[in-house]
Amino acid sequence: MFKDIFRRTKYVTIQSAPAPKRTTAVGTRQEPKTVKKELPDGLWVKCPKCGEVLFIKDLEENARVCTTCFYHFRISGRARLALLADENSFEEWDSEILTLDPLEFPGYEEKLLEAQEKAGMIEGVLTGRAMIEGVPVVLAFNEANFMMGSMGSVVGEKIARAVERAIDLRLPVVIFSTSGGARMQEGILSLYQMAKTSAALGRLAANHLLYISVLTDPTFGGVTASYASLGDILIAEPNALIGFTGPRVIKQTMRQELPAGAQTAEFNQMHGLIDLIVERAQMRSTLARLLRYHQEGVQHGATV
Amino acid sequence: MAQLFEFEKPIIELERKIAELQKFSAEKDIDLSREVETLEKKVSLLKKEIYGNLEPWQKVQIARHPERPNFYDYAPLLFDDFIELKGDRLYADDQAIAGGMALFRGVPVTVVAQVKGKDTKENIKRNFGMPHPEGYRKALRLMDQAEKFGRPILTFIDTPGAACDLAAEERGQGEAIARCLLAMSGYHVPVISTVIGEGGSGGALALGVGNVILMLENSFYSVIAPESCASILWKDTSKAKEAAAALKFTAQDLLKLGVADEVIREPQGGAHYNSRQTADELSAVIAKYLVRLRTESPEALQEKRYQKLRAIGPFQEKSI
């Protein structure tokens, strides 16, 4: 009866900074001046897991984690960055690489524009360097709002460059993944971004540098089958859905019912596929602890 | 007789007419050789016309033909010796992937291939050529062995995709594939990957990180199955034909996109019309590249493979 009271259909638009300077390389486009706010208009939102009605301000203050059941709402890369990095420590890299439409795929240009509008960025990954509790690190964040975090040529290129730069700077890498997989609209070229990113991480490993992969809701397909699974340490957020094949496809093609909790972070951990499940509130301190173990030339207290 | 496709029917029709004419001519002792000759010329033109202008969807059908030669058909034709090695040492032996040591024109190589079955019984055994994590881990074990002993690696791709069931999820399908990608990109031995049938997404790519990527003329290699693509784009799996064209996944497309290095000729109508001839073509082209790659230093092999991957996927950079 009350179900519909809280369902909002109107969305407020807010000024976002920084606004993307250009959209696609395909043509000259109008600059999207605004992006959609992440939560429906109004003061309240309903938790999809426990049904609790939450005060939006409380939710935002709690890093978008339900104050009742600890359900982790999806969060943008920039919001994640703000939670993790030391203030003013982030230097963004390669923000001006533009996507082409190499296959002239039906509807791709429109899809890209929509995604740019929705996510407020020109492609689906944010990369750069920052400090976490004073430890320098190279960071990458997939953007769920950008075509479900799918990996096309630009996402692959930006991740590969970030990893290569980490090798030059001798810095550890932390990648937050959230993705439906390789981007269909760039066909085989997207598929080979899996190989490209994995190859770069192979070089990072050969240089004895740390890579921490953080899998967030949802991580599937070509991203699970490439960089997201290649961390020295694999971390997941509680309840995040992680897998290779999406649950719907398993059900449809294999006519197989999935047990409750299949493909959650907890399921993956039980099957030996994930090291740690870390709540969003503890992510920064956990990463800092792990990073310090691998910090080069830093003394940790007394010599043995 | 091989299963025929709709687009082949005009050829068969004409060939039947010729046979009838010849029979009639023999029975009635009437000379119809000129008519037969005309029709034969026509058939030859028709074949060129039809087989020379196959649409992407028709190539998909040929690549998936139940009688298309699989790795086990080619192995005795390509290698002087083949010792199959089994198991991933962790869980099981996955029969959707075969691998081992072989002598290729006298050169010891390591071979890894995806294998589809030819009938239902064999397909159940081989999970329709869809490997589970243990298959990829077997492939990885064998390829690591090749790196250890300095043997070139030849991979043969033929899979609709990686297994997509709960068991695959539980055993880490994503991680198993990712490990193959990382390992292959770092090897110091020549790696030649050849798509011989269907190259289905990440499950195919796991064997596809070669210095050289070759494709049989009627094979395809795609990020997604055309049926699934149609279902996403148009909510209609029957539009797979349109999706097949949009995805630009034929051997000829991949050559243009800079992913494939060479397209290997198939007999007219497809590999299933003559597996020996196909094997001869495969052997000649693979040998050509293997000879070249064997002159490269281990470091150069690794570096050039890395640069090949780095160059795939165009973008535009705003100059600052």
Coordinates of C-alpha atoms in Angstrom, one line a residue:
Chain A
M1 CA 0.0 0.0 0.0
F2 CA 2.8 2.4 0.9
K3 CA 5.0 0.9 -1.7
D4 CA 4.4 3.5 -4.3
I5 CA 4.6 6.5 -2.1
F6 CA 8.3 6.5 -2.1
R7 CA 8.8 5.7 -5.7
R8 CA 9.8 8.8 -7.5
T9 CA 9.7 9.3 -11.2
K10 CA 11.2 12.7 -11.3
Y11 CA 14.9 13.2 -11.3
V12 CA 16.7 16.3 -10.3
T13 CA 19.7 17.5 -12.3
I14 CA 22.6 19.0 -10.6
Q15 CA 25.7 20.8 -11.8
S16 CA 28.6 18.4 -11.9
A17 CA 32.2 19.3 -11.8
P18 CA 34.2 18.8 -13.8
A19 CA 31.9 18.8 -16.7
P20 CA 33.2 16.9 -19.7
K21 CA 34.8 19.2 -22.2
R22 CA 34.0 17.2 -25.3
T23 CA 31.8 14.3 -25.9
T24 CA 32.7 11.8 -28.7
A25 CA 35.2 12.0 -31.4
V26 CA 32.6 11.1 -33.9
G27 CA 31.2 14.6 -34.3
T28 CA 30.9 17.9 -32.6
R29 CA 28.3 17.6 -29.9
Q30 CA 26.7 19.9 -27.4
E31 CA 28.3 19.8 -24.1
P32 CA 26.2 18.1 -21.5
K33 CA 25.9 20.8 -18.8
T34 CA 24.4 18.7 -16.1
V35 CA 24.3 15.1 -15.0
K36 CA 21.6 13.3 -13.2
K37 CA 21.9 13.0 -9.4
E38 CA 22.4 9.5 -8.3
L39 CA 19.3 9.2 -6.1
P40 CA 15.7 9.9 -6.9
D41 CA 14.5 13.4 -6.1
G42 CA 13.3 13.8 -2.5
L43 CA 14.6 13.2 0.9
W44 CA 14.0 9.5 1.2
V45 CA 15.1 6.3 -0.5
K46 CA 14.1 2.8 0.1
C47 CA 16.8 0.1 0.6
P48 CA 16.3 -2.5 -2.1
K49 CA 17.6 -5.2 0.3
C50 CA 15.8 -4.7 3.7
G51 CA 13.1 -2.3 2.6
E52 CA 14.0 0.3 5.2
V53 CA 13.2 3.8 4.2
L54 CA 16.4 5.9 4.5
F55 CA 17.0 9.6 4.8
I56 CA 19.1 10.4 1.8
K57 CA 21.4 12.7 3.8
D58 CA 22.1 9.8 6.3
L59 CA 22.8 7.5 3.4
E60 CA 25.2 9.9 1.7
E61 CA 27.0 10.4 5.1
N62 CA 27.2 6.7 5.5
A63 CA 29.1 6.3 2.1
R64 CA 25.9 5.1 0.5
V65 CA 25.6 2.0 2.7
C66 CA 22.2 1.2 4.3
T67 CA 22.3 2.2 7.9
T68 CA 20.1 -0.8 8.8
C69 CA 21.3 -3.8 6.8
F70 CA 24.6 -2.5 5.4
Y71 CA 23.5 -3.0 1.9
H72 CA 26.1 -1.3 -0.3
F73 CA 24.3 1.0 -2.8
R74 CA 26.2 1.5 -6.1
I75 CA 28.4 4.5 -6.1
S76 CA 30.2 6.4 -8.8
G77 CA 34.0 6.3 -9.3
R78 CA 34.4 9.9 -8.2
A79 CA 32.4 9.4 -5.0
R80 CA 34.6 6.3 -4.3
L81 CA 37.7 8.4 -4.9
A82 CA 36.5 11.0 -2.5
L83 CA 36.0 8.3 0.2
L84 CA 39.5 6.8 -0.4
A85 CA 42.1 9.3 -1.4
D86 CA 43.7 11.9 0.8
E87 CA 42.3 15.3 0.1
N88 CA 43.6 17.0 -3.0
S89 CA 46.0 14.2 -3.7
F90 CA 44.3 12.9 -6.9
E91 CA 45.9 13.6 -10.3
E92 CA 43.7 12.4 -13.1
W93 CA 45.3 10.8 -16.2
D94 CA 44.2 10.4 -19.8
S95 CA 40.9 12.2 -19.4
E96 CA 40.9 13.2 -23.0
I97 CA 41.0 9.9 -24.9
L98 CA 37.9 9.7 -27.1
T99 CA 36.0 6.7 -28.2
L100 CA 35.6 6.0 -31.9
D101 CA 33.0 3.8 -33.5
P102 CA 35.3 1.5 -35.4
L103 CA 32.5 -1.0 -36.4
E104 CA 29.9 1.7 -37.1
F105 CA 27.8 -0.3 -34.8
P106 CA 24.0 0.4 -34.8
G107 CA 23.1 2.9 -32.1
Y108 CA 26.5 3.1 -30.6
E109 CA 27.0 6.9 -31.0
E110 CA 23.7 7.6 -29.3
K111 CA 24.5 5.1 -26.5
L112 CA 27.8 6.9 -25.9
L113 CA 26.1 10.2 -25.7
E114 CA 23.5 8.9 -23.3
A115 CA 26.2 7.4 -21.2
Q116 CA 28.3 10.6 -21.2
E117 CA 25.3 12.5 -20.1
K118 CA 24.4 10.0 -17.4
A119 CA 27.9 9.5 -16.0
G120 CA 29.2 13.0 -16.5
M121 CA 32.4 11.6 -18.0
I122 CA 33.6 10.9 -21.5
E123 CA 34.4 7.3 -21.0
G124 CA 33.7 4.5 -18.5
V125 CA 36.9 4.5 -16.4
L126 CA 38.6 7.0 -14.2
T127 CA 42.4 6.7 -13.8
G128 CA 45.1 8.6 -12.0
R129 CA 47.4 8.7 -9.0
A130 CA 46.6 9.6 -5.5
M131 CA 47.6 9.0 -1.9
I132 CA 45.8 6.8 0.5
E133 CA 46.8 7.6 4.1
G134 CA 49.9 9.1 2.7
V135 CA 50.9 6.1 0.6
P136 CA 51.2 6.9 -3.1
V137 CA 49.1 4.6 -5.4
V138 CA 47.8 4.4 -8.9
L139 CA 44.0 4.1 -9.0
A140 CA 41.4 3.1 -11.6
F141 CA 37.6 3.0 -11.1
N142 CA 35.1 1.5 -13.6
E143 CA 32.0 3.7 -13.9
A144 CA 28.8 1.7 -13.5
N145 CA 26.8 4.6 -14.9
F146 CA 28.7 4.5 -18.2
M147 CA 27.2 1.6 -20.3
M148 CA 27.3 -0.6 -17.2
G149 CA 31.1 -0.2 -16.9
S150 CA 31.7 -2.1 -20.1
M151 CA 35.2 -2.2 -21.5
G152 CA 35.8 -0.9 -25.0
S153 CA 39.0 0.3 -26.5
V154 CA 39.3 3.4 -24.4
V155 CA 38.7 1.7 -21.1
G156 CA 41.3 -0.9 -22.0
E157 CA 43.8 1.7 -23.2
K158 CA 43.4 3.8 -20.0
I159 CA 43.8 0.9 -17.7
A160 CA 46.9 -0.4 -19.7
R161 CA 48.4 3.1 -19.6
A162 CA 47.8 3.5 -15.8
V163 CA 49.5 0.2 -15.2
E164 CA 52.4 1.0 -17.4
R165 CA 52.8 4.4 -15.7
A166 CA 52.7 2.6 -12.3
I167 CA 55.7 0.5 -13.5
D168 CA 57.6 3.7 -14.5
L169 CA 56.8 5.3 -11.2
R170 CA 57.3 2.1 -9.2
L171 CA 53.9 2.4 -7.6
P172 CA 51.2 -0.1 -6.6
V173 CA 48.0 -0.3 -8.5
V174 CA 44.4 -0.5 -7.1
I175 CA 41.6 -1.1 -9.5
F176 CA 37.9 -0.9 -8.5
S177 CA 35.9 -2.9 -11.0
T178 CA 32.3 -2.8 -11.8
S179 CA 31.3 -4.0 -15.2
G180 CA 29.0 -6.0 -17.3
G181 CA 32.1 -7.1 -19.3
A182 CA 33.6 -6.4 -22.8
R183 CA 31.6 -3.8 -24.7
M184 CA 29.6 -5.4 -27.5
Q185 CA 29.6 -2.3 -29.7
E186 CA 33.3 -2.5 -30.4
G187 CA 33.2 -6.2 -31.1
I188 CA 36.5 -8.1 -31.3
L189 CA 38.4 -4.9 -30.4
S190 CA 36.7 -4.9 -27.0
L191 CA 37.5 -8.6 -26.5
Y192 CA 41.2 -7.9 -27.0
Q193 CA 41.2 -5.2 -24.4
M194 CA 41.0 -8.2 -22.0
A195 CA 44.3 -9.4 -23.3
K196 CA 45.8 -5.8 -23.4
T197 CA 45.0 -5.1 -19.7
S198 CA 46.1 -8.6 -18.6
A199 CA 49.4 -8.2 -20.5
A200 CA 50.1 -4.8 -18.8
L201 CA 49.4 -6.4 -15.4
G202 CA 51.7 -9.2 -16.3
R203 CA 54.5 -6.6 -16.7
L204 CA 53.5 -5.0 -13.4
A205 CA 53.9 -8.4 -11.7
A206 CA 57.2 -9.1 -13.4
N207 CA 58.3 -5.8 -11.9
H208 CA 57.4 -7.1 -8.4
L209 CA 54.8 -4.4 -7.9
L210 CA 51.6 -4.8 -6.0
Y211 CA 48.2 -5.0 -7.6
I212 CA 45.0 -5.0 -5.5
S213 CA 41.8 -5.7 -7.3
V214 CA 38.6 -4.6 -5.6
L215 CA 35.5 -6.2 -7.1
T216 CA 32.3 -4.2 -6.6
D217 CA 28.7 -4.8 -7.5
P218 CA 28.4 -6.0 -10.3
T219 CA 31.5 -7.5 -11.9
F220 CA 31.0 -9.9 -14.8
G221 CA 32.1 -11.2 -18.1
G222 CA 35.3 -10.0 -19.8
V223 CA 36.3 -7.8 -16.8
T224 CA 36.1 -10.8 -14.4
A225 CA 38.0 -12.8 -17.0
S226 CA 40.8 -10.3 -17.2
Y227 CA 42.1 -7.6 -14.9
A228 CA 39.6 -8.0 -12.1
S229 CA 40.7 -11.5 -11.3
L230 CA 44.5 -10.9 -11.5
G231 CA 45.1 -9.1 -8.3
D232 CA 47.8 -10.2 -5.8
I233 CA 45.0 -9.5 -3.4
L234 CA 41.3 -9.7 -4.3
I235 CA 38.9 -7.7 -2.3
A236 CA 35.1 -7.5 -2.7
E237 CA 32.4 -5.4 -1.2
P238 CA 29.8 -7.2 0.9
N239 CA 27.1 -8.8 -1.2
A240 CA 28.6 -7.7 -4.5
L241 CA 27.6 -9.9 -7.4
I242 CA 30.7 -11.3 -9.0
G243 CA 31.0 -13.9 -11.7
F244 CA 31.8 -14.8 -15.3
T245 CA 28.3 -15.5 -16.7
G246 CA 25.4 -13.4 -15.5
P247 CA 22.7 -15.1 -13.4
R248 CA 20.0 -14.5 -16.1
V249 CA 22.1 -16.1 -18.8
I250 CA 22.9 -19.1 -16.6
K251 CA 19.2 -19.5 -15.9
Q252 CA 18.2 -19.1 -19.6
T253 CA 20.8 -21.1 -21.4
M254 CA 21.5 -23.8 -18.9
R255 CA 18.0 -23.9 -17.4
Q256 CA 19.7 -24.1 -14.1
E257 CA 18.3 -22.6 -11.0
L258 CA 20.9 -20.7 -9.0
P259 CA 21.0 -21.4 -5.2
A260 CA 20.2 -18.4 -3.0
G261 CA 23.4 -16.3 -2.6
A262 CA 25.1 -17.6 -5.7
Q263 CA 27.7 -15.3 -7.2
T264 CA 27.7 -13.0 -4.2
A265 CA 31.1 -11.9 -2.7
E266 CA 30.4 -14.4 0.1
F267 CA 29.8 -17.2 -2.3
N268 CA 33.0 -16.3 -4.2
Q269 CA 35.0 -16.3 -0.9
M270 CA 33.6 -19.6 0.1
H271 CA 34.8 -21.1 -3.2
G272 CA 38.2 -19.7 -2.6
L273 CA 38.1 -17.0 -5.2
I274 CA 38.3 -13.9 -3.0
D275 CA 40.7 -13.0 -0.2
L276 CA 38.8 -10.4 1.7
I277 CA 35.3 -8.9 2.0
V278 CA 35.6 -5.4 3.2
E279 CA 32.8 -3.0 4.0
R280 CA 33.0 0.4 2.3
A281 CA 33.6 2.2 5.5
Q282 CA 36.7 0.1 6.2
M283 CA 38.0 0.2 2.6
R284 CA 40.4 3.1 3.0
S285 CA 42.1 1.9 6.1
T286 CA 42.3 -1.7 4.8
L287 CA 43.9 -0.6 1.6
A288 CA 46.3 1.6 3.5
R289 CA 47.3 -1.4 5.7
L290 CA 47.9 -3.6 2.7
L291 CA 49.7 -1.0 0.8
R292 CA 52.1 -0.3 3.6
Y293 CA 53.2 -3.9 3.6
H294 CA 54.4 -3.4 0.1
Q295 CA 55.8 0.1 0.3
E296 CA 59.3 0.3 -1.0
G297 CA 62.1 1.6 1.1
V298 CA 59.8 2.3 4.1
Q299 CA 60.9 1.0 7.5
H300 CA 58.1 -0.5 9.6
G301 CA 59.3 0.0 13.1
A302 CA 62.3 -1.7 14.6
T303 CA 64.7 -3.9 12.6
V304 CA 64.5 -7.5 13.4
Chain B
M1 CA 26.4 -36.6 -47.4
A2 CA 27.2 -33.4 -45.6
Q3 CA 24.3 -31.3 -44.2
L4 CA 23.4 -28.7 -46.8
F5 CA 22.5 -25.1 -46.3
E6 CA 19.7 -23.3 -47.9
F7 CA 22.1 -21.1 -49.9
E8 CA 23.7 -24.2 -51.4
K9 CA 20.5 -25.5 -52.9
P10 CA 20.7 -23.8 -56.3
I11 CA 24.1 -25.5 -56.8
I12 CA 22.8 -29.0 -55.8
E13 CA 19.8 -28.4 -58.0
L14 CA 22.0 -27.8 -61.0
E15 CA 24.3 -30.7 -60.2
R16 CA 21.3 -33.0 -60.1
K17 CA 20.1 -31.7 -63.5
I18 CA 23.6 -32.5 -65.0
A19 CA 23.5 -36.0 -63.5
E20 CA 20.0 -36.6 -65.0
L21 CA 21.1 -35.3 -68.3
Q22 CA 24.1 -37.6 -68.3
K23 CA 22.0 -40.6 -67.3
F24 CA 19.4 -39.8 -70.0
S25 CA 22.2 -39.4 -72.6
A26 CA 23.7 -42.8 -71.7
E27 CA 20.4 -44.6 -71.7
K28 CA 19.0 -43.2 -74.9
D29 CA 22.5 -43.0 -76.5
I30 CA 22.0 -39.3 -77.5
D31 CA 24.9 -37.0 -77.4
L32 CA 24.2 -34.3 -74.9
S33 CA 27.8 -33.4 -74.1
R34 CA 27.5 -29.8 -75.2
E35 CA 24.5 -29.3 -73.0
V36 CA 26.3 -31.0 -70.1
E37 CA 29.3 -28.8 -70.6
T38 CA 27.2 -25.6 -70.6
L39 CA 25.6 -26.7 -67.4
E40 CA 28.9 -27.6 -65.8
K41 CA 30.3 -24.2 -66.6
K42 CA 27.1 -22.7 -65.1
V43 CA 27.6 -24.7 -61.9
S44 CA 31.2 -23.6 -61.6
L45 CA 30.2 -20.0 -62.0
L46 CA 27.3 -20.4 -59.5
K47 CA 29.7 -21.9 -57.0
K48 CA 32.1 -19.1 -57.4
E49 CA 29.2 -16.6 -57.1
I50 CA 27.7 -18.2 -54.0
Y51 CA 30.7 -19.4 -52.1
G52 CA 32.7 -16.3 -53.0
N53 CA 30.1 -13.9 -51.6
L54 CA 29.1 -15.6 -48.4
E55 CA 27.4 -13.3 -45.9
P56 CA 28.5 -13.2 -42.3
W57 CA 25.6 -15.3 -41.2
Q58 CA 26.3 -17.9 -43.8
K59 CA 29.9 -18.1 -42.6
V60 CA 28.6 -18.6 -39.1
Q61 CA 26.6 -21.6 -40.4
I62 CA 29.6 -23.1 -42.1
A63 CA 31.8 -22.4 -39.0
R64 CA 29.3 -24.3 -36.9
H65 CA 28.7 -27.1 -39.4
P66 CA 28.4 -30.4 -37.4
E67 CA 30.8 -32.0 -39.8
R68 CA 33.3 -29.2 -39.9
P69 CA 36.7 -30.8 -39.1
N70 CA 37.8 -30.3 -35.5
F71 CA 41.2 -30.4 -33.9
Y72 CA 41.3 -34.2 -33.8
D73 CA 40.6 -34.4 -37.5
Y74 CA 43.5 -32.0 -38.2
A75 CA 46.0 -33.4 -35.7
P76 CA 47.1 -36.5 -37.7
L77 CA 47.2 -34.4 -40.9
L78 CA 49.2 -31.6 -39.4
F79 CA 51.6 -33.4 -37.1
D80 CA 54.1 -36.3 -37.5
D81 CA 53.5 -37.2 -33.9
F82 CA 51.1 -36.1 -31.2
I83 CA 51.2 -37.1 -27.6
E84 CA 48.1 -35.9 -25.8
L85 CA 48.6 -34.9 -22.2
K86 CA 45.7 -34.7 -19.8
G87 CA 44.4 -33.0 -16.7
D88 CA 44.9 -29.7 -14.8
R89 CA 46.4 -31.4 -11.7
L90 CA 43.8 -29.6 -9.6
Y91 CA 40.4 -30.9 -10.4
A92 CA 39.7 -32.9 -13.6
D93 CA 40.5 -33.5 -17.3
D94 CA 38.3 -31.3 -19.4
Q95 CA 37.6 -32.8 -22.7
A96 CA 36.5 -29.5 -24.3
I97 CA 40.2 -28.7 -24.4
A98 CA 42.9 -31.1 -25.8
G99 CA 46.6 -30.5 -25.6
G100 CA 50.0 -32.1 -25.7
M101 CA 53.3 -32.3 -27.5
A102 CA 53.5 -32.7 -31.3
L103 CA 56.0 -32.7 -34.1
F104 CA 55.1 -30.0 -36.6
R105 CA 57.2 -30.4 -39.7
G106 CA 59.9 -31.9 -37.5
V107 CA 59.7 -29.1 -34.9
P108 CA 58.6 -30.1 -31.4
V109 CA 55.7 -27.9 -30.4
T110 CA 53.1 -27.7 -27.7
V111 CA 49.6 -27.8 -29.0
V112 CA 46.4 -26.7 -27.2
A113 CA 42.9 -26.7 -28.8
Q114 CA 39.3 -26.4 -28.0
V115 CA 37.3 -29.4 -29.3
K116 CA 33.7 -29.6 -30.2
G117 CA 32.0 -33.0 -30.7
K118 CA 30.7 -34.3 -34.0
D119 CA 27.5 -35.9 -32.6
T120 CA 25.4 -35.6 -29.5
K121 CA 27.2 -38.2 -27.5
E122 CA 30.6 -36.7 -28.2
N123 CA 29.2 -33.2 -27.6
I124 CA 28.0 -34.2 -24.1
K125 CA 31.5 -35.6 -23.4
R126 CA 33.1 -32.4 -24.6
N127 CA 30.4 -30.0 -23.3
F128 CA 29.8 -28.8 -26.9
G129 CA 33.4 -27.4 -26.9
M130 CA 32.7 -25.1 -24.0
P131 CA 35.6 -25.5 -21.5
H132 CA 35.3 -25.3 -17.8
P133 CA 38.0 -23.7 -15.6
E134 CA 39.9 -27.0 -15.4
G135 CA 40.2 -26.9 -19.2
Y136 CA 41.8 -23.5 -19.1
R137 CA 44.0 -24.6 -16.3
K138 CA 45.1 -27.6 -18.3
A139 CA 45.9 -25.3 -21.2
L140 CA 47.9 -23.0 -18.9
R141 CA 49.8 -25.9 -17.4
L142 CA 50.8 -27.2 -20.9
M143 CA 51.7 -23.7 -22.2
D144 CA 53.8 -23.1 -19.1
Q145 CA 55.6 -26.3 -20.0
A146 CA 56.2 -25.1 -23.5
E147 CA 57.8 -21.9 -22.1
K148 CA 59.9 -23.9 -19.7
F149 CA 61.3 -26.1 -22.5
G150 CA 61.4 -23.5 -25.2
R151 CA 58.8 -25.1 -27.4
P152 CA 56.7 -22.9 -29.7
I153 CA 53.0 -23.0 -28.9
L154 CA 50.2 -23.6 -31.4
T155 CA 46.7 -23.0 -30.3
F156 CA 43.5 -23.9 -32.2
I157 CA 40.4 -22.0 -31.4
D158 CA 37.0 -23.6 -31.8
T159 CA 34.4 -22.9 -29.1
P160 CA 31.0 -21.3 -28.8
G161 CA 32.3 -19.8 -25.5
A162 CA 33.4 -20.8 -22.0
A163 CA 31.1 -23.0 -20.0
C164 CA 28.4 -20.9 -18.5
D165 CA 27.0 -23.0 -15.7
L166 CA 27.1 -22.9 -11.9
A167 CA 30.0 -25.3 -11.7
A168 CA 32.1 -23.0 -13.9
E169 CA 31.3 -20.1 -11.5
E170 CA 32.2 -22.1 -8.4
R171 CA 35.6 -23.0 -9.8
G172 CA 36.5 -19.5 -11.0
Q173 CA 35.9 -19.4 -14.7
G174 CA 36.9 -15.7 -14.9
E175 CA 40.2 -16.3 -13.0
A176 CA 41.0 -19.3 -15.1
I177 CA 40.6 -17.4 -18.4
A178 CA 42.4 -14.3 -17.0
R179 CA 45.4 -16.4 -16.0
C180 CA 45.7 -17.7 -19.5
L181 CA 45.7 -14.2 -20.9
L182 CA 48.3 -13.0 -18.6
A183 CA 50.6 -16.0 -19.0
M184 CA 50.3 -16.1 -22.8
S185 CA 51.2 -12.4 -23.1
G186 CA 54.4 -13.0 -21.2
Y187 CA 55.8 -16.1 -23.0
H188 CA 59.3 -16.0 -24.6
V189 CA 58.4 -18.7 -27.2
P190 CA 56.5 -18.2 -30.5
V191 CA 52.8 -18.4 -30.0
I192 CA 50.5 -18.9 -33.1
S193 CA 46.8 -18.9 -32.5
T194 CA 44.5 -20.1 -35.3
V195 CA 40.7 -19.8 -35.3
I196 CA 39.5 -23.0 -37.1
G197 CA 35.8 -22.7 -36.5
E198 CA 33.9 -20.6 -33.9
G199 CA 35.7 -18.1 -31.8
G200 CA 33.3 -17.4 -29.0
S201 CA 34.2 -14.5 -26.8
G202 CA 36.4 -14.8 -23.7
G203 CA 36.4 -18.5 -23.8
A204 CA 38.1 -18.4 -27.2
L205 CA 40.4 -15.5 -26.3
A206 CA 41.9 -17.5 -23.5
L207 CA 43.9 -19.3 -26.3
G208 CA 44.1 -16.3 -28.6
V209 CA 47.0 -14.2 -27.3
G210 CA 49.4 -15.1 -30.1
N211 CA 52.3 -13.4 -31.8
V212 CA 50.3 -14.2 -34.9
I213 CA 46.5 -14.7 -35.1
L214 CA 45.4 -16.7 -38.1
M215 CA 41.8 -17.4 -39.2
L216 CA 40.3 -20.0 -41.5
E217 CA 38.4 -18.4 -44.3
N218 CA 34.9 -19.3 -42.9
S219 CA 35.7 -19.0 -39.3
F220 CA 34.5 -16.1 -37.1
Y221 CA 35.7 -14.6 -33.8
S222 CA 33.4 -12.5 -31.8
V223 CA 32.9 -10.7 -28.5
I224 CA 29.4 -12.1 -28.3
A225 CA 27.3 -14.8 -30.1
P226 CA 25.2 -13.2 -32.8
E227 CA 22.0 -14.6 -31.2
S228 CA 22.8 -13.0 -27.9
C229 CA 23.7 -9.7 -29.5
A230 CA 20.4 -9.7 -31.4
S231 CA 18.6 -10.4 -28.2
I232 CA 20.2 -7.4 -26.5
L233 CA 19.9 -5.0 -29.4
W234 CA 16.5 -5.9 -30.8
K235 CA 15.1 -8.2 -28.1
D236 CA 14.8 -10.8 -30.9
T237 CA 17.2 -13.8 -31.3
S238 CA 15.8 -14.3 -34.8
K239 CA 17.7 -11.2 -35.9
A240 CA 21.0 -13.0 -35.5
K241 CA 21.7 -12.5 -39.2
E242 CA 21.7 -8.7 -38.8
A243 CA 23.7 -9.0 -35.6
A244 CA 26.3 -11.2 -37.5
A245 CA 26.8 -8.4 -40.0
A246 CA 26.9 -5.6 -37.3
L247 CA 29.6 -7.4 -35.2
K248 CA 32.2 -7.5 -38.1
F249 CA 33.5 -10.8 -36.9
T250 CA 34.5 -12.7 -40.0
A251 CA 38.0 -13.6 -40.8
Q252 CA 38.1 -10.9 -43.5
D253 CA 36.7 -8.3 -41.0
L254 CA 39.4 -9.2 -38.4
L255 CA 42.1 -8.8 -41.0
K256 CA 40.9 -5.3 -41.7
L257 CA 40.6 -4.5 -38.0
G258 CA 44.2 -5.5 -37.5
V259 CA 43.5 -8.4 -35.2
A260 CA 44.1 -11.3 -37.6
D261 CA 47.4 -11.5 -39.5
E262 CA 46.2 -13.7 -42.3
V263 CA 43.2 -15.5 -43.6
I264 CA 43.7 -19.2 -44.5
R265 CA 42.0 -20.5 -47.6
E266 CA 39.3 -23.2 -47.3
P267 CA 38.1 -25.6 -50.0
Q268 CA 35.2 -24.2 -52.0
G269 CA 32.1 -24.5 -49.8
G270 CA 34.0 -24.9 -46.6
A271 CA 36.5 -27.0 -44.7
H272 CA 34.1 -29.9 -44.3
Y273 CA 34.2 -30.6 -48.1
N274 CA 37.9 -31.5 -47.8
S275 CA 39.7 -31.6 -44.4
R276 CA 43.0 -32.8 -46.0
Q277 CA 43.1 -29.8 -48.3
T278 CA 42.3 -27.5 -45.4
A279 CA 45.0 -29.1 -43.3
D280 CA 47.5 -28.6 -46.1
E281 CA 46.6 -24.9 -46.2
L282 CA 46.8 -24.6 -42.4
S283 CA 50.1 -26.4 -42.3
A284 CA 51.7 -24.2 -45.0
V285 CA 50.6 -20.9 -43.4
I286 CA 51.4 -21.9 -39.9
A287 CA 54.9 -23.1 -41.1
K288 CA 55.5 -19.8 -42.8
Y289 CA 54.9 -17.8 -39.6
L290 CA 56.7 -20.3 -37.4
V291 CA 59.8 -20.1 -39.5
R292 CA 59.8 -16.3 -39.1
L293 CA 59.1 -16.3 -35.4
R294 CA 61.8 -18.8 -34.7
T295 CA 64.4 -16.3 -35.9
E296 CA 63.3 -13.8 -33.2
S297 CA 65.0 -13.6 -29.8
P298 CA 62.9 -14.6 -26.7
E299 CA 62.8 -11.0 -25.6
A300 CA 61.6 -9.8 -29.0
L301 CA 58.9 -12.4 -29.1
Q302 CA 57.5 -11.2 -25.8
E303 CA 57.9 -7.5 -26.7
K304 CA 56.3 -7.8 -30.2
R305 CA 53.4 -9.8 -28.8
Y306 CA 52.9 -7.1 -26.2
Q307 CA 53.0 -4.3 -28.8
K308 CA 50.6 -6.2 -31.0
L309 CA 48.1 -6.3 -28.1
R310 CA 48.8 -2.7 -27.2
A311 CA 47.9 -1.6 -30.8
I312 CA 44.5 -3.3 -30.9
G313 CA 41.5 -0.9 -30.5
P314 CA 41.5 2.6 -32.0
F315 CA 40.7 5.8 -30.1
Q316 CA 41.3 9.5 -30.6
E317 CA 43.4 11.5 -28.3
K318 CA 43.0 15.2 -27.9
S319 CA 46.4 16.8 -28.4
I320 CA 47.2 19.1 -25.5

